[in-house]
Coordinates of C-alpha atoms and ligand atoms in Angstrom, one line a residue:
M1 CA 15.4 31.0 38.1
S2 CA 13.2 31.2 41.1
E3 CA 10.9 28.3 42.0
G4 CA 7.8 30.3 41.0
A5 CA 9.3 31.3 37.6
A6 CA 10.3 27.7 37.0
K7 CA 6.8 26.5 37.7
K8 CA 5.4 29.1 35.3
E9 CA 7.9 28.0 32.7
E10 CA 6.8 24.4 33.2
K11 CA 3.1 25.4 32.6
R12 CA 3.9 27.2 29.4
R13 CA 5.9 24.3 28.1
K14 CA 4.5 23.2 24.8
F15 CA 4.4 19.5 24.2
Q16 CA 5.6 18.3 20.8
A17 CA 5.8 14.9 19.2
I18 CA 9.1 13.3 20.2
R19 CA 11.9 13.6 17.6
G20 CA 11.6 11.0 14.9
T21 CA 7.8 10.4 15.6
R22 CA 5.0 12.3 13.9
D23 CA 1.3 12.7 13.8
L24 CA -0.5 11.4 10.7
L25 CA -3.4 13.7 10.0
P26 CA -6.4 13.8 7.6
P27 CA -6.5 13.9 4.6
E28 CA -3.2 12.0 4.6
T29 CA -4.6 9.3 6.8
A30 CA -7.1 8.5 4.0
L31 CA -4.2 7.5 1.9
W32 CA -2.8 5.3 4.7
N33 CA -6.1 3.6 4.9
R34 CA -6.3 3.0 1.2
V35 CA -2.8 1.5 1.2
E36 CA -3.7 -0.8 4.2
Q37 CA -7.0 -1.7 2.7
T38 CA -5.3 -2.7 -0.5
A39 CA -2.8 -4.8 1.4
H40 CA -5.6 -6.6 3.1
E41 CA -7.3 -7.3 -0.2
V42 CA -4.2 -8.3 -2.3
F43 CA -2.6 -10.4 0.5
G44 CA -6.0 -12.1 1.0
T45 CA -6.1 -13.1 -2.6
F46 CA -2.8 -14.9 -2.1
G47 CA -4.1 -16.8 0.9
F48 CA -2.4 -14.8 3.7
G49 CA -4.1 -14.2 7.0
E50 CA -3.4 -11.2 9.3
I51 CA -1.4 -11.6 12.5
R52 CA -1.1 -8.9 15.2
V53 CA 1.9 -9.2 17.5
P54 CA 2.8 -7.2 20.5
I55 CA 4.7 -3.9 20.3
F56 CA 7.3 -5.1 22.8
E57 CA 9.1 -8.4 23.4
P58 CA 12.1 -9.6 25.3
T59 CA 15.2 -7.9 24.0
E60 CA 16.8 -11.3 23.7
L61 CA 14.3 -12.3 21.0
F62 CA 15.6 -9.5 18.7
A63 CA 19.2 -9.9 19.8
R64 CA 19.2 -13.6 18.9
S65 CA 17.4 -13.3 15.6
I66 CA 18.5 -10.1 14.1
G67 CA 22.1 -10.5 15.4
L68 CA 24.3 -8.7 17.9
D69 CA 26.6 -7.2 15.3
T70 CA 23.8 -5.4 13.4
D71 CA 23.2 -1.7 13.7
V72 CA 19.6 -2.5 14.7
V73 CA 20.5 -4.5 17.8
S74 CA 23.7 -2.8 18.7
K75 CA 22.5 0.7 18.8
E76 CA 18.9 1.3 17.5
M77 CA 16.6 -0.4 20.0
Y78 CA 14.5 1.2 22.6
T79 CA 15.2 -1.0 25.6
F80 CA 13.9 -0.8 29.2
E81 CA 13.7 -3.0 32.3
D82 CA 10.2 -3.9 33.3
H83 CA 9.7 -4.4 37.0
D84 CA 8.0 -3.3 40.2
F85 CA 11.1 -2.7 42.2
G86 CA 11.7 1.0 41.8
E87 CA 12.6 1.6 45.4
L88 CA 15.0 -1.3 45.5
D89 CA 16.5 -0.1 42.3
R90 CA 17.2 3.3 43.9
L91 CA 18.7 1.7 46.9
R92 CA 21.0 -0.2 44.6
S93 CA 22.2 3.1 43.0
T94 CA 22.8 4.6 46.5
I95 CA 24.9 1.6 47.6
T96 CA 26.7 1.5 44.3
Y97 CA 27.9 5.1 44.5
R98 CA 28.8 5.0 48.2
N99 CA 32.5 5.0 49.1
P100 CA 32.6 3.5 52.6
D101 CA 35.8 4.2 54.5
I102 CA 36.9 1.5 57.0
E103 CA 38.6 4.2 59.1
N104 CA 35.3 5.9 59.6
P105 CA 33.0 3.7 61.7
H106 CA 29.9 5.8 60.9
S107 CA 30.4 5.3 57.1
V108 CA 30.9 1.6 57.6
S109 CA 27.8 1.0 59.7
L110 CA 25.6 3.1 57.2
Y111 CA 27.0 1.0 54.3
R112 CA 26.4 -2.2 56.2
D113 CA 22.8 -1.3 57.1
Q114 CA 21.9 -0.3 53.6
L115 CA 23.6 -3.4 52.1
N116 CA 21.7 -5.6 54.6
D117 CA 18.4 -3.9 53.7
F118 CA 19.1 -4.5 50.1
V119 CA 20.1 -8.1 50.5
R120 CA 17.0 -8.9 52.5
A121 CA 14.6 -7.3 50.0
F122 CA 16.5 -8.7 47.0
G123 CA 16.5 -12.2 48.5
E124 CA 12.8 -12.1 49.2
G125 CA 12.1 -10.9 45.6
I126 CA 14.1 -13.9 44.3
S127 CA 12.5 -16.5 46.5
S128 CA 9.0 -15.3 45.7
N129 CA 10.0 -15.4 42.0
Q130 CA 9.2 -11.7 41.5
I131 CA 12.8 -11.1 40.6
P132 CA 14.2 -13.4 37.8
R133 CA 16.5 -16.2 38.9
T134 CA 19.2 -15.4 36.4
P135 CA 22.7 -16.7 37.1
E136 CA 23.9 -13.1 37.6
N137 CA 21.2 -12.4 40.1
L138 CA 21.9 -15.6 42.1
R139 CA 25.6 -14.9 42.1
A140 CA 25.0 -11.3 43.2
L141 CA 22.8 -12.4 46.0
E142 CA 25.4 -14.9 47.3
T143 CA 28.3 -12.4 47.1
L144 CA 26.5 -9.5 48.6
Q145 CA 25.1 -11.7 51.5
H146 CA 28.5 -13.0 52.2
F147 CA 30.1 -9.5 52.2
A148 CA 27.3 -8.0 54.4
G149 CA 27.9 -10.7 57.0
Q150 CA 31.7 -10.0 56.9
I151 CA 31.7 -6.2 57.3
D152 CA 31.6 -6.1 61.1
S153 CA 34.4 -8.5 61.6
L154 CA 36.6 -6.8 58.9
A155 CA 36.1 -3.5 60.7
K156 CA 37.0 -5.1 64.0
D157 CA 40.2 -6.6 62.5
W158 CA 41.1 -3.2 61.3
T159 CA 40.7 -1.5 64.7
G160 CA 42.6 -4.5 66.2
G161 CA 45.6 -3.6 63.9
V162 CA 45.2 -6.1 61.1
L163 CA 46.3 -3.8 58.2
I164 CA 45.3 -6.2 55.4
A165 CA 41.6 -5.9 56.5
K166 CA 41.5 -2.5 54.7
V167 CA 42.7 -4.0 51.5
R168 CA 40.2 -6.8 51.8
F169 CA 37.4 -4.4 52.6
D170 CA 38.1 -2.1 49.7
G171 CA 38.3 -5.1 47.3
R172 CA 34.9 -6.4 48.5
V173 CA 33.3 -3.0 48.0
V174 CA 34.6 -2.9 44.4
D175 CA 33.3 -6.5 43.9
A176 CA 29.9 -5.6 45.4
R177 CA 29.6 -2.7 43.0
E178 CA 30.2 -4.9 40.1
N179 CA 27.6 -7.4 41.3
L180 CA 25.1 -4.7 42.0
R181 CA 25.4 -3.4 38.4
R182 CA 24.7 -6.8 37.0
I183 CA 21.4 -7.3 38.8
Q184 CA 18.2 -7.4 36.8
F185 CA 15.0 -6.7 38.6
G186 CA 12.8 -7.7 35.8
D187 CA 12.7 -8.7 32.2
V188 CA 14.7 -6.6 29.7
L189 CA 12.3 -5.6 27.0
S190 CA 12.6 -3.7 23.7
L191 CA 10.1 -1.9 21.4
R192 CA 10.0 -4.0 18.3
P193 CA 12.4 -2.8 15.6
E194 CA 10.8 -5.2 13.1
A195 CA 8.2 -8.0 13.3
T196 CA 9.7 -11.2 11.7
A197 CA 11.2 -12.4 15.0
S198 CA 7.8 -11.9 16.7
V199 CA 6.0 -13.8 14.0
C200 CA 8.4 -16.7 14.3
R201 CA 8.0 -16.6 18.1
A202 CA 4.2 -16.7 17.6
Y203 CA 4.5 -19.6 15.1
I204 CA 6.4 -21.6 17.7
E205 CA 4.3 -20.5 20.7
H206 CA 1.0 -21.5 19.0
G207 CA 2.3 -24.7 17.6
M208 CA 1.6 -23.6 14.0
Q209 CA 3.8 -26.3 12.7
S210 CA 0.8 -28.6 13.1
L211 CA -1.3 -26.5 10.8
P212 CA -1.3 -27.2 7.0
Q213 CA 2.1 -25.9 5.8
P214 CA 3.2 -23.4 4.8
V215 CA 1.6 -20.9 7.1
K216 CA 1.1 -17.6 5.4
L217 CA 0.9 -14.5 7.6
Y218 CA 1.0 -10.8 7.1
Y219 CA 1.1 -7.8 9.6
M220 CA 1.1 -4.1 9.6
G221 CA 2.0 -1.6 12.4
P222 CA 4.6 0.6 14.0
M223 CA 8.3 -0.3 14.4
F224 CA 10.8 1.5 16.5
R225 CA 14.5 2.2 15.7
R226 CA 16.6 5.0 17.2
E227 CA 18.1 6.3 13.9
R228 CA 18.9 9.8 12.8
P229 CA 15.6 11.2 11.6
Q230 CA 15.4 12.5 8.0
K231 CA 13.1 12.3 5.1
G232 CA 11.8 8.7 4.8
R233 CA 13.6 7.7 8.1
Y234 CA 11.8 7.9 11.4
R235 CA 12.2 6.5 14.9
Q236 CA 8.6 5.3 14.9
F237 CA 7.8 4.1 11.4
Y238 CA 5.4 1.7 9.9
Q239 CA 5.8 -1.6 8.1
I240 CA 3.5 -3.9 6.2
G241 CA 5.1 -7.3 5.9
A242 CA 4.4 -10.9 5.3
E243 CA 6.0 -14.3 6.1
V244 CA 5.7 -17.8 4.7
L245 CA 6.7 -20.3 7.3
G246 CA 7.1 -24.1 7.2
G247 CA 6.7 -26.6 4.4
S248 CA 9.2 -26.5 1.6
D249 CA 11.7 -24.0 0.4
A250 CA 10.6 -24.4 -3.2
P251 CA 11.8 -21.5 -5.4
A252 CA 8.1 -21.0 -6.5
I253 CA 7.4 -19.8 -2.9
D254 CA 10.1 -17.1 -3.2
A255 CA 8.8 -16.0 -6.5
E256 CA 5.2 -15.9 -5.4
V257 CA 6.0 -13.8 -2.4
I258 CA 7.8 -11.3 -4.6
E259 CA 5.0 -11.5 -7.1
M260 CA 2.6 -10.6 -4.3
V261 CA 4.5 -7.4 -3.3
M262 CA 4.8 -6.4 -6.9
T263 CA 1.0 -6.9 -7.4
F264 CA 0.4 -4.8 -4.4
F265 CA 2.6 -2.0 -5.7
D266 CA 1.0 -2.3 -9.1
R267 CA -2.5 -2.0 -7.6
L268 CA -1.4 1.2 -5.8
E269 CA 0.1 2.5 -9.0
L270 CA 3.4 3.1 -7.4
H271 CA 5.8 4.8 -9.8
G272 CA 9.4 3.8 -10.8
V273 CA 9.3 0.4 -9.1
Q274 CA 12.6 -1.4 -9.4
L275 CA 13.1 -4.9 -8.0
D276 CA 16.7 -6.1 -7.2
I277 CA 17.4 -9.7 -6.3
N278 CA 20.4 -11.7 -5.2
S279 CA 21.3 -14.9 -3.5
I280 CA 23.6 -14.7 -0.5
G281 CA 24.2 -18.4 -0.1
D282 CA 23.6 -20.6 2.9
R283 CA 25.5 -22.1 5.8
N284 CA 27.5 -24.2 3.4
C285 CA 28.9 -21.6 1.1
R286 CA 28.4 -18.2 2.6
P287 CA 31.0 -18.5 5.4
K288 CA 33.7 -19.5 2.8
Y289 CA 32.7 -16.5 0.7
V290 CA 32.7 -14.2 3.7
E291 CA 36.3 -15.3 4.5
L292 CA 37.4 -14.8 1.0
L293 CA 35.8 -11.3 1.0
R294 CA 37.5 -10.5 4.3
A295 CA 40.9 -11.6 3.0
E296 CA 40.4 -9.4 -0.1
L297 CA 39.2 -6.5 2.0
L298 CA 42.2 -6.7 4.3
K299 CA 44.4 -6.2 1.2
V300 CA 42.7 -2.9 0.5
K301 CA 42.0 -1.8 4.0
D302 CA 43.9 1.5 3.8
K303 CA 41.7 2.7 1.0
L304 CA 38.5 2.1 2.8
G305 CA 36.6 4.4 5.1
A306 CA 36.3 3.9 8.9
D307 CA 32.9 2.2 8.8
S308 CA 34.0 -0.3 6.2
Q309 CA 37.3 -0.9 8.0
R310 CA 35.4 -1.9 11.1
R311 CA 33.0 -4.1 9.1
I312 CA 35.9 -6.1 7.8
E313 CA 36.0 -7.6 11.3
T314 CA 32.3 -7.5 12.3
N315 CA 30.4 -8.1 9.1
P316 CA 32.3 -7.9 5.8
L317 CA 29.2 -8.4 3.7
R318 CA 27.9 -5.1 4.8
V319 CA 30.9 -3.4 3.0
L320 CA 29.2 -4.3 -0.2
D321 CA 26.3 -2.1 0.9
S322 CA 28.5 1.0 1.2
K323 CA 27.3 4.1 -0.6
L324 CA 30.7 6.0 -0.1
E325 CA 31.7 7.3 -3.5
S326 CA 35.4 6.7 -2.8
E327 CA 34.9 3.0 -2.1
Q328 CA 32.9 2.2 -5.2
G329 CA 35.9 1.5 -7.5
I330 CA 37.4 -0.9 -4.9
I331 CA 34.1 -2.7 -4.3
A332 CA 33.7 -3.3 -8.0
T333 CA 36.8 -5.5 -8.0
L334 CA 35.8 -7.7 -5.0
P335 CA 34.8 -11.3 -5.5
R336 CA 31.1 -11.9 -6.2
I337 CA 29.0 -14.3 -4.2
A338 CA 27.3 -15.6 -7.4
D339 CA 30.7 -17.2 -8.3
H340 CA 31.0 -18.9 -4.9
L341 CA 27.5 -20.4 -4.3
C342 CA 27.4 -24.1 -3.6
E343 CA 25.6 -26.3 -6.1
E344 CA 22.3 -26.3 -4.1
C345 CA 22.2 -22.6 -3.7
A346 CA 23.1 -21.9 -7.3
V347 CA 20.3 -24.3 -8.5
H348 CA 17.8 -22.6 -6.1
Y349 CA 18.7 -19.2 -7.3
A350 CA 18.4 -20.1 -11.0
A351 CA 15.0 -21.6 -10.3
V352 CA 13.8 -18.5 -8.4
K353 CA 14.8 -16.4 -11.5
H354 CA 13.0 -18.8 -13.8
Q355 CA 9.9 -18.7 -11.6
L356 CA 9.9 -14.9 -11.6
E357 CA 10.1 -14.9 -15.4
M358 CA 7.1 -17.3 -15.5
R359 CA 5.1 -14.8 -13.5
G360 CA 6.1 -11.9 -15.7
V361 CA 8.0 -10.2 -12.8
I362 CA 10.8 -8.0 -14.0
Y363 CA 13.9 -8.0 -11.9
R364 CA 17.5 -6.8 -11.9
E365 CA 20.3 -9.0 -10.4
N366 CA 22.4 -7.0 -7.9
W367 CA 25.3 -8.9 -6.5
R368 CA 25.9 -6.2 -3.9
L369 CA 22.5 -6.6 -2.4
V370 CA 23.0 -7.9 1.2
R371 CA 20.6 -7.4 4.0
G372 CA 21.3 -5.8 7.3
L373 CA 19.8 -8.5 9.5
D374 CA 21.8 -11.7 10.2
Y375 CA 19.0 -14.2 9.6
Y376 CA 18.8 -13.9 5.9
M377 CA 20.1 -16.6 3.5
R378 CA 19.8 -17.5 -0.2
T379 CA 17.1 -15.3 -1.8
T380 CA 17.3 -11.6 -0.9
F381 CA 15.5 -8.8 -2.6
E382 CA 14.9 -5.1 -2.3
I383 CA 12.4 -2.8 -4.1
T384 CA 13.0 0.8 -4.7
A385 CA 10.6 3.5 -5.8
Q386 CA 10.7 7.0 -7.2
G387 CA 10.7 10.3 -5.4
L388 CA 12.4 9.3 -2.2
G389 CA 16.0 10.6 -2.6
S390 CA 18.6 8.4 -1.0
Q391 CA 16.0 6.7 1.3
N392 CA 14.5 5.0 -1.7
A393 CA 14.1 1.4 -0.5
V394 CA 10.4 0.7 0.0
C395 CA 10.7 -3.0 0.6
G396 CA 13.3 -5.5 1.8
G397 CA 13.0 -9.2 2.1
G398 CA 14.5 -12.6 1.8
R399 CA 14.7 -16.2 2.9
Y400 CA 15.5 -17.1 6.5
D401 CA 15.4 -20.9 6.8
G402 CA 16.6 -21.8 10.3
L403 CA 15.4 -18.7 12.1
V404 CA 12.5 -20.6 13.8
E405 CA 14.9 -23.2 14.9
L406 CA 17.3 -20.6 16.2
L407 CA 14.4 -19.3 18.4
G408 CA 13.8 -22.8 19.8
G409 CA 11.3 -24.1 17.4
P410 CA 11.4 -27.1 14.9
P411 CA 13.4 -26.9 11.7
T412 CA 11.3 -24.6 9.5
K413 CA 11.7 -22.9 6.2
G414 CA 10.9 -19.2 6.0
I415 CA 10.7 -16.3 3.6
G416 CA 9.2 -12.8 4.0
F417 CA 9.5 -9.1 3.4
A418 CA 8.8 -5.8 5.0
I419 CA 7.5 -2.8 3.2
G420 CA 8.3 0.7 4.7
E421 CA 4.8 2.2 4.7
D422 CA 6.0 5.7 5.4
R423 CA 8.2 5.7 2.3
L424 CA 5.5 4.0 0.2
I425 CA 3.1 6.8 1.1
L426 CA 5.8 9.5 0.4
S427 CA 6.4 8.1 -3.0
L428 CA 2.6 7.9 -3.8
Q429 CA 2.3 11.5 -2.7
E430 CA 5.2 12.6 -4.8
S431 CA 3.6 11.1 -7.9
G432 CA 0.3 12.8 -7.2
K433 CA -1.5 9.7 -6.0
A434 CA -2.7 11.3 -2.7
P435 CA -6.4 11.6 -2.4
A436 CA -7.8 15.1 -2.1
Q437 CA -9.5 16.2 1.1
Q438 CA -12.8 14.3 1.4
G439 CA -15.6 16.8 1.6
R440 CA -19.0 16.2 3.1
D441 CA -21.8 15.1 0.9
V442 CA -24.5 17.1 2.7
Y443 CA -24.4 20.0 5.0
I444 CA -27.8 20.5 6.8
A445 CA -28.6 24.2 7.2
W446 CA -31.5 24.2 9.7
M447 CA -33.3 27.0 11.5
G448 CA -35.9 26.7 14.2
E449 CA -36.8 24.1 16.8
R450 CA -39.1 22.0 14.6
A451 CA -36.6 22.1 11.8
H452 CA -33.9 20.9 14.2
A453 CA -35.9 17.7 15.0
T454 CA -36.4 17.1 11.3
A455 CA -32.7 17.8 10.6
I456 CA -31.7 15.2 13.1
R457 CA -33.9 12.6 11.5
A458 CA -32.7 13.5 8.0
A459 CA -29.1 13.2 9.1
K460 CA -29.8 9.8 10.5
D461 CA -31.4 8.6 7.3
L462 CA -28.8 10.1 5.0
R463 CA -25.9 8.5 7.1
K464 CA -27.7 5.2 7.0
G465 CA -27.7 5.6 3.2
G466 CA -23.9 6.0 3.3
F467 CA -23.7 9.8 2.8
S468 CA -21.4 11.9 4.9
V469 CA -23.4 14.5 6.7
E470 CA -22.5 17.6 8.7
L471 CA -25.3 18.6 11.1
P472 CA -24.4 21.9 12.9
P473 CA -25.0 21.6 16.6
V474 CA -26.5 25.1 17.0
E475 CA -28.8 27.2 14.9
Q476 CA -27.1 29.4 12.3
K477 CA -28.3 32.1 9.9
F478 CA -28.7 30.5 6.4
G479 CA -26.0 32.8 4.9
K480 CA -23.5 31.7 7.5
A481 CA -24.5 28.0 7.2
L482 CA -23.9 28.1 3.4
G483 CA -20.5 29.7 3.9
Q484 CA -19.6 26.9 6.4
A485 CA -20.9 24.2 3.9
D486 CA -18.6 25.7 1.3
K487 CA -15.5 25.7 3.6
L488 CA -16.1 22.0 4.4
G489 CA -16.3 21.3 0.7
A490 CA -19.8 19.9 0.9
K491 CA -21.5 18.9 -2.3
Y492 CA -25.0 19.9 -1.2
A493 CA -26.7 22.0 1.4
L494 CA -30.0 20.7 2.6
I495 CA -32.1 23.7 3.7
L496 CA -34.6 23.1 6.5
G497 CA -36.6 26.1 7.8
D498 CA -40.1 26.3 9.1
N499 CA -41.6 26.6 5.6
E500 CA -39.8 23.5 4.4
V501 CA -40.9 21.5 7.4
S502 CA -44.5 22.5 7.2
E503 CA -44.8 22.0 3.5
G504 CA -42.9 18.7 3.6
L505 CA -40.8 19.9 0.7
W506 CA -37.1 20.2 1.4
T507 CA -34.7 22.5 -0.5
L508 CA -31.5 21.0 -1.8
K509 CA -28.8 23.4 -3.1
T510 CA -26.0 22.1 -5.2
L511 CA -23.1 24.1 -4.1
A512 CA -21.0 23.8 -7.3
D513 CA -23.5 25.7 -9.4
G514 CA -25.8 27.2 -6.9
S515 CA -28.9 25.5 -8.4
Q516 CA -31.8 24.6 -6.1
A517 CA -34.6 22.1 -6.2
K518 CA -37.4 21.0 -3.9
F519 CA -37.9 17.3 -2.9
T520 CA -40.2 15.3 -0.7
E521 CA -38.3 13.3 1.9
P522 CA -38.3 10.0 0.0
D523 CA -37.6 11.7 -3.3
L524 CA -34.6 13.4 -1.8
L525 CA -32.8 10.2 -0.8
E526 CA -33.6 8.7 -4.2
H527 CA -32.2 11.8 -6.0
L528 CA -29.0 11.7 -4.0
R529 CA -28.5 8.0 -4.6
K530 CA -28.9 8.5 -8.4
Q531 CA -26.4 11.4 -8.4
R532 CA -24.0 9.3 -6.5
A533 CA -24.3 6.4 -8.9
L534 CA -23.8 8.8 -11.9
S535 CA -20.6 10.3 -10.4
S536 CA -18.9 7.0 -9.4
Ligands
LIG1 P1 17.6 1.1 5.2 O1 18.7 0.5 4.5 O2 16.8 2.1 4.4 O3 17.9 1.5 6.6 P2 16.8 -1.5 6.3 O4 17.7 -2.4 5.6 O5 17.2 -1.0 7.7 O6 16.6 -0.1 5.4 P3 14.7 -3.3 6.7 O7 15.0 -3.6 8.1 O8 14.9 -4.3 5.7 O9 15.3 -1.9 6.3 O10 13.1 -2.8 6.7 C1 12.4 -2.9 5.5 C2 11.9 -1.5 5.1 O11 11.4 -0.8 6.2 C3 12.9 -0.6 4.4 O12 13.1 -1.0 3.1 C4 12.4 0.7 4.6 O13 11.4 1.0 3.6 C5 11.6 0.6 5.9 N1 12.4 1.2 7.0 C6 13.4 0.7 7.7 N2 13.9 1.6 8.7 C7 13.1 2.7 8.6 C8 13.0 3.9 9.3 N3 13.8 4.2 10.3 N4 12.0 4.8 8.9 C9 11.2 4.5 7.9 N5 11.2 3.4 7.2 C10 12.1 2.5 7.5
LIG2 MG1 18.3 0.6 8.5

């Protein structure tokens, strides 16, 4: 392709939302707003306050809390390095890919000069604290400095007949490459794949342990995971979640948190809601169970699929989560955690169930329910809803005592959940809970300069009264205006022509039946208010 053609092609390029992301449009956004408004209301009645945390955080925060062996951290995060050293970064690549040859003086001196330039700028960045003082960076600086200082004498040795100088030189180049690769010019950040880690970070950062405990927080917003997009699974998706941090780990807290989600779903009239619960033990009993599970899984390894075989090593609990038809028979025979809980966990679990019963919350016990994130312990739960196919989990949650401590805070109890808002909305739509397009209340059909001024005033008063008003920006023939009002689904057309303005009597047309009536200005507002009260 010629350069001109390429430019033309570039201009014609249509932009599209990135795979796995999507635009939410009216009228659907009205449903999103209703869902979020209901969350604010219901969570508020349970004493929760809203927290808004950043969209990105240090990668380390997620790695440490969610766990390195989870899918989320090992392959689904959007990660980038945040720094101002673009040029230095490019110089690093140049040097990394260079193959200097000690037999070629020109290639040696070019390499030496670039390495020296790099070392100087890199060293300045570190001493001015603009580049982080990580152990890797400090080691790289030292190694590269040392090598840069040696290059000339190695080259001289080589010309002087010291054959070993070539071996040394080549070794140092390989070593330099390795060190260059490990350098970090700035913080490594990730788009948040979930918000619990951030909420715990905020709890610590703002010293919330000195507030009355427990601290009850909820959030809503976008999360990012690089998964294979499909119905109910996106790369940017939305969660509504809540966390209870600090204080006790009383089973009533677990039950109340679950009761709150169920109340929320109930208020939204979500269909086919099914709550599954389980206890996955704690630091005392879970490791022993996991070992037992691993041993049993090893005995049947040949009969398992590749994913499960790998998980025997990395995360045997996750095998229980398998949906593979061929594995179901084997999984049914595996030992169950309920039979291996320690005394404390068993008592806690029994009390959670009792507390749920006291609250009239209907649940199903599911011994195979394990969560994909490492930080969960004891109570875990998942809620599914109707109309979602295989992506039918709308909420996942559980207890995570110890997470705050793991992130450097004081020993703290914690429990929370996250609702997949996209799936919640999908399910509501499938069961016909989506609101219809919101039409305008009043379309003002005006003609003439004087009428325009009156129309502007009328629009202002009607909007102040809470009516939604469409005021066309340019004059239209009445016939066209009425057609437009119809298309926008307006309830009424307010007709303002010269006659109406001079008489002080305005014509209101009810579009559903075509009836018309005349009103004075104050009467009109009164009439519309009455109609609104009647229809609501
Ligand atoms: P799944 O097993 O469906 O992948 P998960 O265990 O990864 O879910 P959590 O990390 O517990 O999910 O998140 C809680 C909820 O967030 C899920 O129940 C789901 O409703 C929603 N969710 C998770 N990942 C996505 C995604 N990629 N797109 C849409 N919703 C999602
Ligand atoms: Mg997932």
